[in-house]
PDB file of C-alpha atoms in Angstrom:
ATOM      1  CA  MET A   1      83.400 111.492  98.711  1.00 94.00           C
ATOM      2  CA  TRP A   2      85.747 108.366  99.122  1.00 92.00           C
ATOM      3  CA  PRO A   3      85.200 105.613  96.883  1.00 88.00           C
ATOM      4  CA  ALA A   4      86.503 102.263  98.217  1.00 81.00           C
ATOM      5  CA  ARG A   5      88.577 100.853  94.921  1.00 74.00           C
ATOM      6  CA  ASN A   6      92.361 102.317  95.969  1.00 65.00           C
ATOM      7  CA  ALA A   7      92.768  98.934  97.854  1.00 67.00           C
ATOM      8  CA  THR A   8      91.089  96.276  95.559  1.00 65.00           C
ATOM      9  CA  ASP A   9      94.721  95.105  94.359  1.00 64.00           C
ATOM     10  CA  ALA A  10      95.072  93.566  98.117  1.00 72.00           C
ATOM     11  CA  THR A  11      93.997  90.305  99.005  1.00 78.00           C
ATOM     12  CA  PHE A  12      91.170  90.203 101.751  1.00 84.00           C
ATOM     13  CA  GLN A  13      93.984  88.163 103.911  1.00 85.00           C
ATOM     14  CA  ARG A  14      97.657  86.963 103.393  1.00 79.00           C
ATOM     15  CA  LEU A  15      97.949  83.884 101.753  1.00 71.00           C
ATOM     16  CA  THR A  16      99.861  80.764 102.766  1.00 68.00           C
ATOM     17  CA  ASP A  17     103.158  79.943 102.358  1.00 61.00           C
ATOM     18  CA  PHE A  18     101.340  77.250  99.832  1.00 54.00           C
ATOM     19  CA  ASP A  19      99.590  79.190  98.281  1.00 58.00           C
ATOM     20  CA  VAL A  20     101.728  81.278  97.160  1.00 56.00           C
ATOM     21  CA  GLY A  21     104.602  78.674  95.601  1.00 58.00           C
ATOM     22  CA  THR A  22     101.421  77.623  93.911  1.00 62.00           C
ATOM     23  CA  VAL A  23     101.356  81.233  92.321  1.00 59.00           C
ATOM     24  CA  LEU A  24     104.934  80.618  91.671  1.00 59.00           C
ATOM     25  CA  ARG A  25     104.605  77.545  89.856  1.00 63.00           C
ATOM     26  CA  GLU A  26     101.424  78.349  87.996  1.00 61.00           C
ATOM     27  CA  LEU A  27     103.297  81.527  86.633  1.00 60.00           C
ATOM     28  CA  ILE A  28     106.417  79.580  85.868  1.00 58.00           C
ATOM     29  CA  GLU A  29     104.438  76.893  83.882  1.00 61.00           C
ATOM     30  CA  ALA A  30     102.603  79.924  81.751  1.00 59.00           C
ATOM     31  CA  GLY A  31     105.921  81.724  81.270  1.00 61.00           C
ATOM     32  CA  VAL A  32     103.958  84.961  83.235  1.00 56.00           C
ATOM     33  CA  LEU A  33     107.968  85.457  84.279  1.00 55.00           C
ATOM     34  CA  GLU A  34     109.915  85.256  81.439  1.00 59.00           C
ATOM     35  CA  ARG A  35     107.225  87.560  79.287  1.00 56.00           C
ATOM     36  CA  ILE A  36     107.664  90.242  81.924  1.00 52.00           C
ATOM     37  CA  ARG A  37     111.854  89.930  81.066  1.00 51.00           C
ATOM     38  CA  THR A  38     111.281  89.689  77.781  1.00 53.00           C
ATOM     39  CA  ASP A  39     108.719  92.393  77.650  1.00 50.00           C
ATOM     40  CA  SER A  40     110.931  94.856  79.226  1.00 47.00           C
ATOM     41  CA  THR A  41     113.100  97.415  77.899  1.00 47.00           C
ATOM     42  CA  GLY A  42     115.800  95.161  78.709  1.00 47.00           C
ATOM     43  CA  GLU A  43     117.261  96.582  82.120  1.00 46.00           C
ATOM     44  CA  PRO A  44     117.323  93.818  84.913  1.00 44.00           C
ATOM     45  CA  GLY A  45     115.908  96.015  87.273  1.00 43.00           C
ATOM     46  CA  TRP A  46     113.256  97.595  85.190  1.00 46.00           C
ATOM     47  CA  ALA A  47     111.798  93.121  84.987  1.00 47.00           C
ATOM     48  CA  ARG A  48     112.935  92.721  88.832  1.00 47.00           C
ATOM     49  CA  ASP A  49     110.621  95.525  89.690  1.00 49.00           C
ATOM     50  CA  GLN A  50     107.641  94.592  87.467  1.00 51.00           C
ATOM     51  CA  ILE A  51     107.798  91.025  89.148  1.00 51.00           C
ATOM     52  CA  ALA A  52     107.842  92.121  92.536  1.00 50.00           C
ATOM     53  CA  THR A  53     105.204  94.710  92.224  1.00 54.00           C
ATOM     54  CA  TRP A  54     103.442  91.567  90.111  1.00 54.00           C
ATOM     55  CA  LEU A  55     104.015  88.785  93.140  1.00 55.00           C
ATOM     56  CA  GLN A  56     102.781  91.727  96.021  1.00 53.00           C
ATOM     57  CA  LYS A  57      99.716  92.263  94.367  1.00 54.00           C
ATOM     58  CA  HIS A  58      98.540  89.064  93.372  1.00 52.00           C
ATOM     59  CA  THR A  59     100.467  86.626  95.915  1.00 49.00           C
ATOM     60  CA  GLY A  60      98.832  88.307  98.807  1.00 48.00           C
ATOM     61  CA  THR A  61     102.055  89.955 100.848  1.00 53.00           C
ATOM     62  CA  ILE A  62      99.401  92.493 101.441  1.00 70.00           C
ATOM     63  CA  SER A  63      96.286  92.487 102.923  1.00 81.00           C
ATOM     64  CA  LEU A  64      93.710  93.720 104.289  1.00 89.00           C
ATOM     65  CA  VAL A  65      93.806  92.121 107.132  1.00 92.00           C
ATOM     66  CA  VAL A  66      95.900  94.056 109.831  1.00 92.00           C
ATOM     67  CA  ASP A  67      95.471  91.967 112.911  1.00 95.00           C
ATOM     68  CA  PRO A  68      96.788  89.068 113.896  1.00 94.00           C
ATOM     69  CA  PRO A  69     100.291  89.827 112.674  1.00 91.00           C
ATOM     70  CA  ASP A  70     100.482  87.066 110.290  1.00 89.00           C
ATOM     71  CA  GLY A  71      97.584  88.909 108.770  1.00 89.00           C
ATOM     72  CA  ARG A  72      94.953  85.609 108.783  1.00 91.00           C
ATOM     73  CA  VAL A  73      91.449  86.007 109.754  1.00 94.00           C
ATOM     74  CA  PRO A  74      91.356  83.871 113.003  1.00 96.00           C
ATOM     75  CA  PRO A  75      90.153  80.500 113.896  1.00 96.00           C
ATOM     76  CA  LEU A  76      86.231  79.636 113.620  1.00 96.00           C
ATOM     77  CA  THR A  77      85.115  78.799 116.997  1.00 97.00           C
ATOM     78  CA  PRO A  78      83.391  75.919 116.803  1.00 96.00           C
ATOM     79  CA  GLU A  79      80.140  77.561 117.360  1.00 96.00           C
ATOM     80  CA  GLY A  80      80.953  79.938 114.339  1.00 96.00           C
ATOM     81  CA  ALA A  81      82.444  76.493 111.871  1.00 94.00           C
ATOM     82  CA  ALA A  82      78.732  74.864 112.612  1.00 93.00           C
ATOM     83  CA  ARG A  83      76.761  77.778 111.470  1.00 91.00           C
ATOM     84  CA  ALA A  84      79.927  78.295 108.014  1.00 89.00           C
ATOM     85  CA  GLN A  85      78.768  74.656 107.246  1.00 87.00           C
ATOM     86  CA  HIS A  86      75.367  75.261 106.755  1.00 82.00           C
ATOM     87  CA  SER A  87      75.356  78.973 105.938  1.00 84.00           C
ATOM     88  CA  TRP A  88      73.817  80.413 101.960  1.00 85.00           C
ATOM     89  CA  ARG A  89      75.877  80.697  99.396  1.00 80.00           C
ATOM     90  CA  SER A  90      77.499  83.328  97.089  1.00 79.00           C
ATOM     91  CA  SER A  91      75.664  83.334  93.515  1.00 81.00           C
ATOM     92  CA  TRP A  92      79.006  82.835  92.440  1.00 77.00           C
ATOM     93  CA  GLY A  93      79.671  79.299  93.615  1.00 78.00           C
ATOM     94  CA  PRO A  94      77.964  76.056  92.355  1.00 80.00           C
ATOM     95  CA  GLY A  95      75.082  75.758  94.561  1.00 80.00           C
ATOM     96  CA  PRO A  96      73.173  73.700  95.213  1.00 84.00           C
ATOM     97  CA  TRP A  97      70.353  76.070  94.831  1.00 85.00           C
ATOM     98  CA  ASN A  98      67.044  74.634  96.654  1.00 87.00           C
ATOM     99  CA  SER A  99      65.625  77.646  97.384  1.00 86.00           C
ATOM    100  CA  VAL A 100      65.563  81.585  97.721  1.00 86.00           C
ATOM    101  CA  ALA A 101      67.406  80.925 101.522  1.00 85.00           C
ATOM    102  CA  ASP A 102      70.743  79.361  99.690  1.00 87.00           C
ATOM    103  CA  LEU A 103      71.689  82.770  98.547  1.00 87.00           C
ATOM    104  CA  GLY A 104      72.934  85.293 100.897  1.00 87.00           C
ATOM    105  CA  PRO A 105      71.309  89.318 101.528  1.00 89.00           C
ATOM    106  CA  PHE A 106      73.436  90.757  98.870  1.00 88.00           C
ATOM    107  CA  ASP A 107      72.384  88.007  96.326  1.00 86.00           C
ATOM    108  CA  ARG A 108      68.844  88.978  97.480  1.00 87.00           C
ATOM    109  CA  CYS A 109      69.492  92.344  97.025  1.00 87.00           C
ATOM    110  CA  ILE A 110      68.698  92.480 100.847  1.00 90.00           C
ATOM    111  CA  SER A 111      71.999  94.870 102.210  1.00 92.00           C
ATOM    112  CA  ARG A 112      76.196  94.242 102.361  1.00 92.00           C
ATOM    113  CA  GLY A 113      75.926  94.931 105.753  1.00 94.00           C
ATOM    114  CA  LEU A 114      78.698  95.708 107.638  1.00 94.00           C
ATOM    115  CA  PRO A 115      81.305  95.233 107.935  1.00 93.00           C
ATOM    116  CA  GLY A 116      80.665  94.481 103.912  1.00 92.00           C
ATOM    117  CA  SER A 117      79.415  98.053 102.823  1.00 93.00           C
ATOM    118  CA  MET A 118      82.918  99.550 103.984  1.00 94.00           C
ATOM    119  CA  LEU A 119      85.371  96.995 102.123  1.00 90.00           C
ATOM    120  CA  PRO A 120      86.914  97.928  98.976  1.00 86.00           C
ATOM    121  CA  TRP A 121      85.066  96.281  95.589  1.00 81.00           C
ATOM    122  CA  THR A 122      85.890  96.779  91.728  1.00 77.00           C
ATOM    123  CA  ASP A 123      82.854  98.947  90.802  1.00 81.00           C
ATOM    124  CA  THR A 124      79.563 101.178  92.114  1.00 86.00           C
ATOM    125  CA  ASN A 125      82.006 101.321  95.452  1.00 87.00           C
ATOM    126  CA  GLY A 126      81.457 104.734  96.735  1.00 91.00           C
ATOM    127  CA  ILE A 127      81.134 105.825 100.014  1.00 95.00           C
ATOM    128  CA  GLU A 128      79.681 109.817 101.115  1.00 96.00           C
ATOM    129  CA  ILE A 129      80.420 110.957 104.353  1.00 96.00           C
ATOM    130  CA  VAL A 130      78.166 113.724 105.672  1.00 96.00           C
ATOM    131  CA  GLN A 131      78.382 115.523 108.958  1.00 95.00           C
ATOM    132  CA  ALA A 132      76.107 117.926 110.183  1.00 95.00           C
ATOM    133  CA  PRO A 133      76.459 119.285 114.018  1.00 95.00           C
ATOM    134  CA  GLY A 134      75.872 116.307 116.392  1.00 95.00           C
ATOM    135  CA  VAL A 135      75.585 113.093 113.964  1.00 97.00           C
ATOM    136  CA  VAL A 136      77.838 111.763 110.965  1.00 98.00           C
ATOM    137  CA  ALA A 137      75.909 109.973 107.753  1.00 98.00           C
ATOM    138  CA  ILE A 138      77.884 107.191 106.187  1.00 97.00           C
ATOM    139  CA  ARG A 139      75.531 106.885 102.922  1.00 96.00           C
ATOM    140  CA  ASN A 140      76.834 103.661 100.273  1.00 94.00           C
ATOM    141  CA  GLU A 141      76.364 104.023  96.741  1.00 93.00           C
ATOM    142  CA  MET A 142      75.598 100.046  96.288  1.00 91.00           C
ATOM    143  CA  ILE A 143      72.323  98.772  97.606  1.00 88.00           C
ATOM    144  CA  HIS A 144      72.327 102.841  98.413  1.00 86.00           C
ATOM    145  CA  GLU A 145      72.205 101.771 102.106  1.00 90.00           C
ATOM    146  CA  THR A 146      73.136 104.807 105.178  1.00 94.00           C
ATOM    147  CA  ARG A 147      73.888 104.642 108.348  1.00 96.00           C
ATOM    148  CA  VAL A 148      72.993 107.810 110.690  1.00 97.00           C
ATOM    149  CA  ILE A 149      75.406 108.019 113.527  1.00 98.00           C
ATOM    150  CA  PRO A 150      74.794 110.469 116.479  1.00 98.00           C
ATOM    151  CA  LEU A 151      77.675 111.273 117.860  1.00 97.00           C
ATOM    152  CA  ASP A 152      75.862 113.265 121.962  1.00 96.00           C
ATOM    153  CA  GLY A 153      76.596 110.162 124.065  1.00 95.00           C
ATOM    154  CA  ARG A 154      73.237 108.838 123.887  1.00 96.00           C
ATOM    155  CA  PRO A 155      73.063 104.834 124.088  1.00 96.00           C
ATOM    156  CA  HIS A 156      72.628 101.823 121.600  1.00 97.00           C
ATOM    157  CA  VAL A 157      68.782 101.374 120.891  1.00 97.00           C
ATOM    158  CA  SER A 158      67.317  97.962 122.684  1.00 97.00           C
ATOM    159  CA  THR A 159      69.016  94.530 121.624  1.00 96.00           C
ATOM    160  CA  LYS A 160      65.150  93.753 120.833  1.00 96.00           C
ATOM    161  CA  ILE A 161      65.562  96.168 117.374  1.00 97.00           C
ATOM    162  CA  ARG A 162      68.407  94.239 115.223  1.00 97.00           C
ATOM    163  CA  GLY A 163      69.705  94.525 111.529  1.00 96.00           C
ATOM    164  CA  TYR A 164      72.090  94.494 108.807  1.00 95.00           C
ATOM    165  CA  MET A 165      73.943  97.291 109.714  1.00 96.00           C
ATOM    166  CA  GLY A 166      73.519  97.416 113.132  1.00 97.00           C
ATOM    167  CA  ASP A 167      72.906 100.191 115.692  1.00 98.00           C
ATOM    168  CA  SER A 168      76.138 102.759 115.321  1.00 98.00           C
ATOM    169  CA  ARG A 169      77.521 105.379 117.643  1.00 98.00           C
ATOM    170  CA  GLY A 170      80.067 107.540 117.234  1.00 98.00           C
ATOM    171  CA  ARG A 171      82.544 109.528 119.362  1.00 97.00           C
ATOM    172  CA  TRP A 172      85.819 111.806 118.928  1.00 96.00           C
ATOM    173  CA  GLU A 173      88.608 111.085 120.665  1.00 96.00           C
ATOM    174  CA  GLN A 174      91.025 113.747 119.374  1.00 93.00           C
ATOM    175  CA  GLY A 175      91.136 114.285 115.277  1.00 93.00           C
ATOM    176  CA  THR A 176      89.832 110.441 115.130  1.00 97.00           C
ATOM    177  CA  LEU A 177      86.487 109.566 114.612  1.00 98.00           C
ATOM    178  CA  VAL A 178      85.396 106.482 116.736  1.00 98.00           C
ATOM    179  CA  VAL A 179      82.170 104.531 115.842  1.00 98.00           C
ATOM    180  CA  GLU A 180      81.328 101.860 117.517  1.00 98.00           C
ATOM    181  CA  THR A 181      78.626  99.685 115.844  1.00 98.00           C
ATOM    182  CA  THR A 182      76.381  96.521 117.870  1.00 98.00           C
ATOM    183  CA  ASN A 183      72.310  95.397 117.159  1.00 98.00           C
ATOM    184  CA  PHE A 184      73.680  92.788 114.505  1.00 97.00           C
ATOM    185  CA  ASN A 185      71.279  90.334 113.553  1.00 96.00           C
ATOM    186  CA  GLY A 186      73.182  87.837 112.837  1.00 94.00           C
ATOM    187  CA  ARG A 187      72.356  86.965 109.375  1.00 92.00           C
ATOM    188  CA  ILE A 188      74.998  88.984 107.299  1.00 93.00           C
ATOM    189  CA  GLY A 189      78.815  87.723 106.651  1.00 92.00           C
ATOM    190  CA  ALA A 190      81.993  89.482 107.137  1.00 92.00           C
ATOM    191  CA  ARG A 191      83.236  89.262 103.804  1.00 85.00           C
ATOM    192  CA  MET A 192      82.603  89.430  99.793  1.00 78.00           C
ATOM    193  CA  ASN A 193      79.891  91.695 100.071  1.00 84.00           C
ATOM    194  CA  GLY A 194      77.868  90.260 103.591  1.00 84.00           C
ATOM    195  CA  ASP A 195      77.739  86.242 101.150  1.00 82.00           C
ATOM    196  CA  GLU A 196      80.971  85.110 103.088  1.00 83.00           C
ATOM    197  CA  ALA A 197      81.780  84.312 106.614  1.00 86.00           C
ATOM    198  CA  PRO A 198      78.534  84.355 108.101  1.00 91.00           C
ATOM    199  CA  THR A 199      78.349  86.657 111.840  1.00 95.00           C
ATOM    200  CA  SER A 200      76.895  86.046 115.025  1.00 96.00           C
ATOM    201  CA  ASP A 201      74.100  88.698 116.385  1.00 97.00           C
ATOM    202  CA  LYS A 202      77.096  88.990 119.030  1.00 97.00           C
ATOM    203  CA  LEU A 203      79.126  91.087 116.584  1.00 98.00           C
ATOM    204  CA  ARG A 204      80.834  93.661 117.724  1.00 98.00           C
ATOM    205  CA  ILE A 205      82.492  96.505 115.575  1.00 98.00           C
ATOM    206  CA  THR A 206      84.798  99.150 116.123  1.00 98.00           C
ATOM    207  CA  GLU A 207      85.574 101.374 113.427  1.00 98.00           C
ATOM    208  CA  ARG A 208      88.408 103.938 113.401  1.00 98.00           C
ATOM    209  CA  PHE A 209      88.501 107.572 110.953  1.00 97.00           C
ATOM    210  CA  THR A 210      91.585 109.197 111.394  1.00 97.00           C
ATOM    211  CA  PRO A 211      92.445 112.252 108.616  1.00 95.00           C
ATOM    212  CA  THR A 212      95.780 112.540 107.791  1.00 92.00           C
ATOM    213  CA  ASP A 213      94.978 115.472 105.710  1.00 92.00           C
ATOM    214  CA  ALA A 214      92.465 116.811 103.107  1.00 91.00           C
ATOM    215  CA  TYR A 215      91.975 114.031 100.968  1.00 91.00           C
ATOM    216  CA  THR A 216      93.174 110.678 102.915  1.00 92.00           C
ATOM    217  CA  ILE A 217      91.720 108.831 105.657  1.00 94.00           C
ATOM    218  CA  GLN A 218      93.333 106.299 107.625  1.00 94.00           C
ATOM    219  CA  TYR A 219      90.055 103.775 107.947  1.00 95.00           C
ATOM    220  CA  GLU A 220      90.671 101.043 110.233  1.00 96.00           C
ATOM    221  CA  MET A 221      87.718  98.114 111.105  1.00 97.00           C
ATOM    222  CA  THR A 222      87.599  95.360 114.017  1.00 98.00           C
ATOM    223  CA  LEU A 223      85.641  92.461 114.703  1.00 98.00           C
ATOM    224  CA  ASP A 224      84.744  91.110 117.665  1.00 98.00           C
ATOM    225  CA  ASP A 225      82.449  88.627 117.466  1.00 98.00           C
ATOM    226  CA  PRO A 226      83.351  85.834 120.345  1.00 97.00           C
ATOM    227  CA  ALA A 227      80.522  83.095 118.814  1.00 97.00           C
ATOM    228  CA  THR A 228      82.059  83.171 115.429  1.00 97.00           C
ATOM    229  CA  TRP A 229      86.236  83.475 115.621  1.00 98.00           C
ATOM    230  CA  THR A 230      88.537  82.949 118.896  1.00 98.00           C
ATOM    231  CA  ARG A 231      89.562  86.478 118.770  1.00 98.00           C
ATOM    232  CA  PRO A 232      88.547  90.149 117.748  1.00 98.00           C
ATOM    233  CA  TRP A 233      90.460  90.678 114.286  1.00 97.00           C
ATOM    234  CA  THR A 234      91.611  93.923 112.168  1.00 97.00           C
ATOM    235  CA  LEU A 235      91.528  94.853 108.838  1.00 94.00           C
ATOM    236  CA  ALA A 236      92.476  98.108 107.514  1.00 93.00           C
ATOM    237  CA  TYR A 237      92.671 100.385 104.008  1.00 91.00           C
ATOM    238  CA  VAL A 238      93.775 103.868 102.799  1.00 90.00           C
ATOM    239  CA  LEU A 239      90.368 106.028 101.518  1.00 91.00           C
ATOM    240  CA  GLN A 240      90.899 108.579  99.431  1.00 90.00           C
ATOM    241  CA  ARG A 241      88.957 111.773  98.282  1.00 92.00           C
ATOM    242  CA  ILE A 242      87.479 111.825  95.131  1.00 91.00           C
ATOM    243  CA  SER A 243      85.144 115.124  94.679  1.00 89.00           C
ATOM    244  CA  SER A 244      84.521 114.880  91.076  1.00 92.00           C
ATOM    245  CA  TYR A 245      83.013 110.616  91.694  1.00 91.00           C
ATOM    246  CA  ALA A 246      78.997 110.471  91.703  1.00 91.00           C
ATOM    247  CA  PHE A 247      77.185 107.700  92.734  1.00 92.00           C
ATOM    248  CA  SER A 248      75.479 106.099  90.048  1.00 88.00           C
ATOM    249  CA  GLU A 249      71.873 103.860  90.090  1.00 86.00           C
ATOM    250  CA  TYR A 250      72.069 100.999  91.737  1.00 85.00           C
ATOM    251  CA  ALA A 251      68.859  99.186  90.558  1.00 82.00           C
ATOM    252  CA  CYS A 252      69.193  95.555  91.854  1.00 81.00           C
ATOM    253  CA  HIS A 253      65.539  94.530  92.106  1.00 71.00           C
ATOM    254  CA  GLU A 254      64.372  96.962  89.596  1.00 65.00           C
ATOM    255  CA  GLY A 255      66.329  95.151  86.733  1.00 63.00           C
ATOM    256  CA  ASN A 256      67.447  92.099  88.495  1.00 72.00           C
ATOM    257  CA  TYR A 257      65.984  88.516  87.450  1.00 81.00           C
ATOM    258  CA  GLY A 258      69.498  86.633  89.045  1.00 83.00           C
ATOM    259  CA  VAL A 259      67.582  84.857  91.927  1.00 85.00           C
ATOM    260  CA  ALA A 260      64.756  83.359  90.080  1.00 87.00           C
ATOM    261  CA  ASN A 261      67.525  82.244  87.204  1.00 87.00           C
ATOM    262  CA  ILE A 262      69.337  80.685  89.177  1.00 87.00           C
ATOM    263  CA  LEU A 263      67.006  78.159  90.690  1.00 89.00           C
ATOM    264  CA  ARG A 264      65.009  78.078  87.874  1.00 89.00           C
ATOM    265  CA  THR A 265      68.657  76.740  85.774  1.00 89.00           C
ATOM    266  CA  ALA A 266      69.247  74.158  88.917  1.00 88.00           C
ATOM    267  CA  ARG A 267      65.899  72.660  88.235  1.00 91.00           C
ATOM    268  CA  ALA A 268      66.377  72.431  84.325  1.00 92.00           C
ATOM    269  CA  GLN A 269      69.753  70.705  85.447  1.00 88.00           C
ATOM    270  CA  GLU A 270      68.113  68.108  87.796  1.00 89.00           C
ATOM    271  CA  GLN A 271      65.784  67.089  85.567  1.00 89.00           C
ATOM    272  CA  THR A 272      68.074  66.179  83.239  1.00 88.00           C
ATOM    273  CA  ALA A 273      70.712  64.523  85.479  1.00 82.00           C
ATOM    274  CA  ASP A 274      67.195  62.595  86.320  1.00 74.00           C
ATOM    275  CA  LYS A 275      67.110  61.612  82.862  1.00 70.00           C
TER     276      LYS A 275
END
């Protein structure tokens, strides 16, 4: 069991200098920095350390994106930018909500896809890795998707067969498990559980699982989608083993009326606006 929660304090990509300056101004105006200083033991070093830790966590000085070196996702291609403008939206946003198709695959309880299923999240973030001769299975707690990854060198399935999780094949490079995934359907996003940054069916993902001890895996994922970004990019974080972790039920559609309620509320708002 390797729950992906230890990296939730990191931002997805490093913030720009303008973003950091905005955050600092808001901290000063809200008196946060002063409260950290006055609530401390009175030792300047303690307050300084607390401020540094807060800034590292909240201003994006650490990020999941490690390549390009600036910690930022590369620019979109013209095709990728056009796709982003006309993609589905997360239910956390303001809409508009005209049909079910306006909502992403995660909101509709279809899939988090890849990379979404491997990204750190705040809850139901369990990842179970099971090995057997010639195969590795990776099971996710949220939406309970499972990737069965052959290690015997067989080719990918036909390009006519595509999915949200793609088709994965693995191999060992010394002590590192390398997993290459193709055959995506172009209906999944690269962020926010698959509901942001829509990819294309040309996406190719390479993952590297490197155990550094019995309880730690250095995890890296490189996304290469020439129809979406101007260059490949890589994110990385550390998976920590917690043997006592247990999957919880992730019912989703069995008790989820969110999509219907979002659409119903949008229609009600329109009627009110018309009056």
